[in-house]
CSV table of C-alpha atoms in Angstrom, one decimal:
chain,number,residue,atom,x,y,z
S,721,UNK,CA,39.5,-3.9,109.5
S,722,UNK,CA,36.0,-5.3,109.7
S,723,UNK,CA,33.4,-4.1,107.3
S,724,UNK,CA,31.3,-1.1,108.5
S,725,UNK,CA,27.7,-1.9,109.5
S,726,UNK,CA,26.5,0.8,107.2
S,727,UNK,CA,26.9,0.8,103.4
S,728,UNK,CA,26.2,3.9,101.4
S,729,UNK,CA,22.8,3.8,99.8
S,730,UNK,CA,23.9,6.2,96.9
S,731,UNK,CA,27.0,6.1,94.9
S,732,UNK,CA,28.0,2.8,96.4
S,733,UNK,CA,30.7,2.3,93.6
S,734,UNK,CA,32.5,5.3,95.2
S,735,UNK,CA,32.8,3.4,98.6
S,736,UNK,CA,35.9,1.7,99.8
S,737,UNK,CA,36.3,-0.4,103.1
S,738,UNK,CA,40.0,-1.3,103.1
S,739,UNK,CA,42.7,0.1,105.3
S,740,UNK,CA,45.0,0.9,102.4
S,741,UNK,CA,42.4,3.5,101.1
S,742,UNK,CA,41.1,4.8,104.5
S,743,UNK,CA,44.4,5.2,106.4
S,744,UNK,CA,46.0,7.8,104.0
S,745,UNK,CA,43.0,9.9,103.9
S,746,UNK,CA,43.0,10.0,107.8
S,747,UNK,CA,46.7,10.8,107.7
S,748,UNK,CA,46.5,13.6,105.4
S,749,UNK,CA,43.6,15.4,107.1
S,750,UNK,CA,44.4,17.7,109.8
S,751,UNK,CA,41.1,17.7,111.5
S,752,UNK,CA,37.9,15.7,111.6
S,753,UNK,CA,34.4,16.5,112.6
S,754,UNK,CA,32.9,14.4,115.6
S,755,UNK,CA,29.0,14.2,115.8
S,756,UNK,CA,26.9,12.8,118.4
S,757,UNK,CA,23.4,13.3,120.0
S,758,UNK,CA,22.4,13.8,123.6
S,759,UNK,CA,18.8,14.1,124.6
S,760,UNK,CA,17.6,14.5,120.9
S,761,UNK,CA,20.0,17.5,120.5
S,762,UNK,CA,22.7,16.9,117.9
S,763,UNK,CA,26.2,18.2,118.2
S,764,UNK,CA,29.0,18.4,115.6
S,765,UNK,CA,32.5,19.5,116.8
S,766,UNK,CA,35.6,19.9,114.6
S,767,UNK,CA,38.9,19.0,116.2
S,768,UNK,CA,42.5,17.9,115.3
S,769,UNK,CA,43.3,14.2,115.3
S,770,UNK,CA,45.9,11.7,114.5
S,771,UNK,CA,45.9,8.3,113.5
S,772,UNK,CA,48.3,5.7,115.0
S,773,UNK,CA,47.8,2.0,113.7
S,774,UNK,CA,44.2,1.0,113.9
S,775,UNK,CA,42.9,4.0,116.1
S,776,UNK,CA,42.5,7.7,115.8
S,777,UNK,CA,43.3,10.0,118.8
S,778,UNK,CA,42.0,13.3,120.0
S,779,UNK,CA,42.6,15.5,122.9
S,780,UNK,CA,40.9,18.2,124.9
S,781,UNK,CA,40.5,20.0,128.3
S,782,UNK,CA,39.4,17.7,131.1
S,783,UNK,CA,36.8,20.4,131.7
S,784,UNK,CA,35.3,20.4,128.0
S,785,UNK,CA,31.7,19.7,128.0
S,786,UNK,CA,32.3,17.9,124.7
S,787,UNK,CA,35.1,15.6,125.9
S,788,UNK,CA,33.3,14.9,129.2
S,789,UNK,CA,30.3,13.7,127.3
S,790,UNK,CA,31.9,11.5,124.6
S,791,UNK,CA,34.5,10.0,127.1
S,792,UNK,CA,31.7,8.0,128.6
S,793,UNK,CA,31.3,5.8,125.5
S,794,UNK,CA,28.6,7.6,123.7
S,795,UNK,CA,28.3,6.4,120.1
S,796,UNK,CA,29.9,9.0,117.7
S,797,UNK,CA,30.3,9.5,114.0
S,798,UNK,CA,33.6,10.7,112.8
S,799,UNK,CA,34.0,12.4,109.5
S,800,UNK,CA,36.9,13.7,107.4
S,801,UNK,CA,36.8,15.3,103.9
S,802,UNK,CA,39.7,16.4,101.7
S,803,UNK,CA,38.6,18.6,98.7
S,804,UNK,CA,40.6,18.0,95.6
S,805,UNK,CA,38.8,20.0,93.0
S,806,UNK,CA,35.7,21.7,91.7
S,807,UNK,CA,34.2,19.9,88.7
S,808,UNK,CA,32.8,22.3,86.4
S,809,UNK,CA,30.1,20.8,84.0
S,810,UNK,CA,28.3,22.3,81.1
S,811,UNK,CA,25.3,22.6,83.3
S,812,UNK,CA,24.8,23.6,86.8
S,813,UNK,CA,23.0,20.3,87.6
S,814,UNK,CA,26.2,18.3,86.7
S,815,UNK,CA,28.5,20.3,88.7
S,816,UNK,CA,30.2,18.3,91.5
S,817,UNK,CA,33.5,18.1,93.3
S,818,UNK,CA,36.5,15.7,93.4
S,819,UNK,CA,37.0,14.6,97.1
S,820,UNK,CA,38.2,11.9,99.3
S,821,UNK,CA,36.2,11.3,102.6
S,822,UNK,CA,35.9,8.9,105.5
S,823,UNK,CA,33.1,8.2,107.9
S,824,UNK,CA,33.7,6.0,110.9
S,825,UNK,CA,31.3,5.0,113.8
S,826,UNK,CA,33.0,4.4,117.2
S,827,UNK,CA,32.9,4.9,120.9
S,828,UNK,CA,35.5,6.8,122.8
S,829,UNK,CA,38.1,4.9,124.9
S,830,UNK,CA,39.7,7.3,127.5
S,831,UNK,CA,43.5,6.9,127.7
S,832,UNK,CA,44.3,6.4,131.4
S,833,UNK,CA,47.8,5.0,131.0
S,834,UNK,CA,50.3,7.9,131.3
S,835,UNK,CA,52.9,6.7,128.8
S,836,UNK,CA,50.3,6.0,126.1
S,837,UNK,CA,48.7,9.4,126.8
S,838,UNK,CA,52.1,11.1,126.4
S,839,UNK,CA,52.5,9.2,123.2
S,840,UNK,CA,49.1,10.1,121.8
S,841,UNK,CA,49.9,13.9,122.4
S,842,UNK,CA,53.2,13.4,120.8
S,843,UNK,CA,51.8,11.7,117.7
S,844,UNK,CA,49.2,14.5,117.4
S,845,UNK,CA,51.8,17.3,117.8
S,846,UNK,CA,54.1,15.6,115.2
S,847,UNK,CA,51.3,15.4,112.6
S,848,UNK,CA,50.3,19.1,112.9
S,849,UNK,CA,53.9,20.2,113.0
S,850,UNK,CA,56.3,17.5,111.9
S,851,UNK,CA,59.7,17.2,113.9
S,852,UNK,CA,58.5,19.7,116.5
S,853,UNK,CA,58.0,17.6,119.5
S,854,UNK,CA,61.6,17.6,120.7
S,855,UNK,CA,62.1,21.2,120.0
S,856,UNK,CA,59.3,22.5,122.1
S,857,UNK,CA,59.3,22.9,126.0
S,858,UNK,CA,58.5,19.5,127.5
S,859,UNK,CA,54.9,19.3,128.7
S,860,UNK,CA,54.5,19.5,132.4
S,861,UNK,CA,52.7,17.0,134.7
S,862,UNK,CA,50.1,19.8,135.5
S,863,UNK,CA,49.5,20.2,131.7
S,864,UNK,CA,49.0,16.5,131.4
S,865,UNK,CA,46.6,16.3,134.2
S,866,UNK,CA,44.5,19.1,132.4
S,867,UNK,CA,44.4,17.2,129.2
S,868,UNK,CA,42.1,14.2,128.3
S,869,UNK,CA,43.3,11.9,125.4
S,870,UNK,CA,40.6,9.8,123.7
S,871,UNK,CA,41.0,6.9,121.2
S,872,UNK,CA,38.6,5.5,118.6
S,873,UNK,CA,39.0,2.3,116.9
S,874,UNK,CA,39.0,2.2,113.2
S,875,UNK,CA,36.8,-0.9,112.7
S,876,UNK,CA,33.7,0.4,111.3
S,877,UNK,CA,34.8,2.8,108.6
S,878,UNK,CA,34.3,3.5,105.0
S,879,UNK,CA,35.9,5.9,102.4
S,880,UNK,CA,34.2,7.6,99.4
S,881,UNK,CA,36.3,9.0,96.6
S,882,UNK,CA,35.4,11.0,93.5
S,883,UNK,CA,38.0,11.9,90.8
S,884,UNK,CA,38.1,12.8,87.2
S,885,UNK,CA,36.3,15.2,84.8
S,886,UNK,CA,32.6,16.1,84.7
S,887,UNK,CA,30.0,13.6,83.6
S,888,UNK,CA,28.1,15.8,81.3
S,889,UNK,CA,24.8,14.5,79.8
S,890,UNK,CA,25.3,13.2,76.1
S,891,UNK,CA,23.3,16.0,74.6
S,892,UNK,CA,25.3,18.7,76.4
S,893,UNK,CA,28.8,17.5,75.3
S,894,UNK,CA,28.8,19.4,72.2
S,895,UNK,CA,27.7,22.6,73.6
S,896,UNK,CA,30.2,25.5,73.3
S,897,UNK,CA,30.3,25.7,77.2
S,898,UNK,CA,33.8,25.2,79.0
S,899,UNK,CA,34.0,22.3,81.2
S,900,UNK,CA,36.7,20.6,83.4
S,901,UNK,CA,38.2,20.7,86.8
S,902,UNK,CA,39.5,23.5,89.0
S,903,UNK,CA,42.0,21.8,91.3
S,904,UNK,CA,42.1,22.7,95.1
S,905,UNK,CA,45.3,22.4,97.2
S,906,UNK,CA,45.8,22.9,100.8
S,907,UNK,CA,49.3,24.5,101.2
S,908,UNK,CA,51.4,25.5,104.2
S,909,UNK,CA,52.9,29.0,103.6
S,910,UNK,CA,55.9,30.6,105.1
S,911,UNK,CA,55.9,30.8,109.0
S,912,UNK,CA,55.1,34.3,110.4
S,913,UNK,CA,56.9,35.2,113.8
S,914,UNK,CA,55.3,36.7,116.7
S,915,UNK,CA,56.8,39.7,118.4
S,916,UNK,CA,58.8,37.4,120.9
S,917,UNK,CA,60.3,35.6,118.2
S,918,UNK,CA,61.5,38.2,115.9
S,919,UNK,CA,65.3,37.7,116.7
S,920,UNK,CA,64.9,33.9,117.0
S,921,UNK,CA,66.1,32.1,113.9
S,922,UNK,CA,63.5,29.9,112.3
S,923,UNK,CA,64.0,26.4,113.2
S,924,UNK,CA,64.8,23.9,110.6
S,925,UNK,CA,61.6,21.8,110.9
S,926,UNK,CA,59.5,25.0,110.0
S,927,UNK,CA,61.4,25.9,106.9
S,928,UNK,CA,59.5,25.2,103.6
């Protein structure tokens, strides 16, 4: 992976530019936010994504204004943040969060090759609900035609990570005020069946 063009101006010590740090964050996150600007009007769109090798992939309707705008190669900024904890200090000024984040700059590559397009949609489905692709009704040719898949190369990316306890001011450390970390965890809960699935056994891939 090439070094990104932009280097954080603040907290540069938290920045990482290696694939070994960036890829796991992208793999854990279920969605990203894609930001771009058209005629001086900024847009910021959250969307599901998947990383495969050195690219991330998204999908959307062929009629989506968002997709049709960025598929032309408009520069975008893709951001991902995982919140790991609330860092509670002895003063409000020193409160912060533990997090892992990635920002990458790229231009969309529209996937025209049918087999790669199908593969990208399978990768995305398997990320959101692992082991579900073969269980589901196969995608029809009509559905495939109605869907656009876009790829973004991960060659201008950086990660920032914050871990650990509060950094209280030296004069605050002896104050009788609690400080520490409140962990935050994203968790999948038990599936809830819709009306048509009440009598259908829960498939193994959805069992916790």
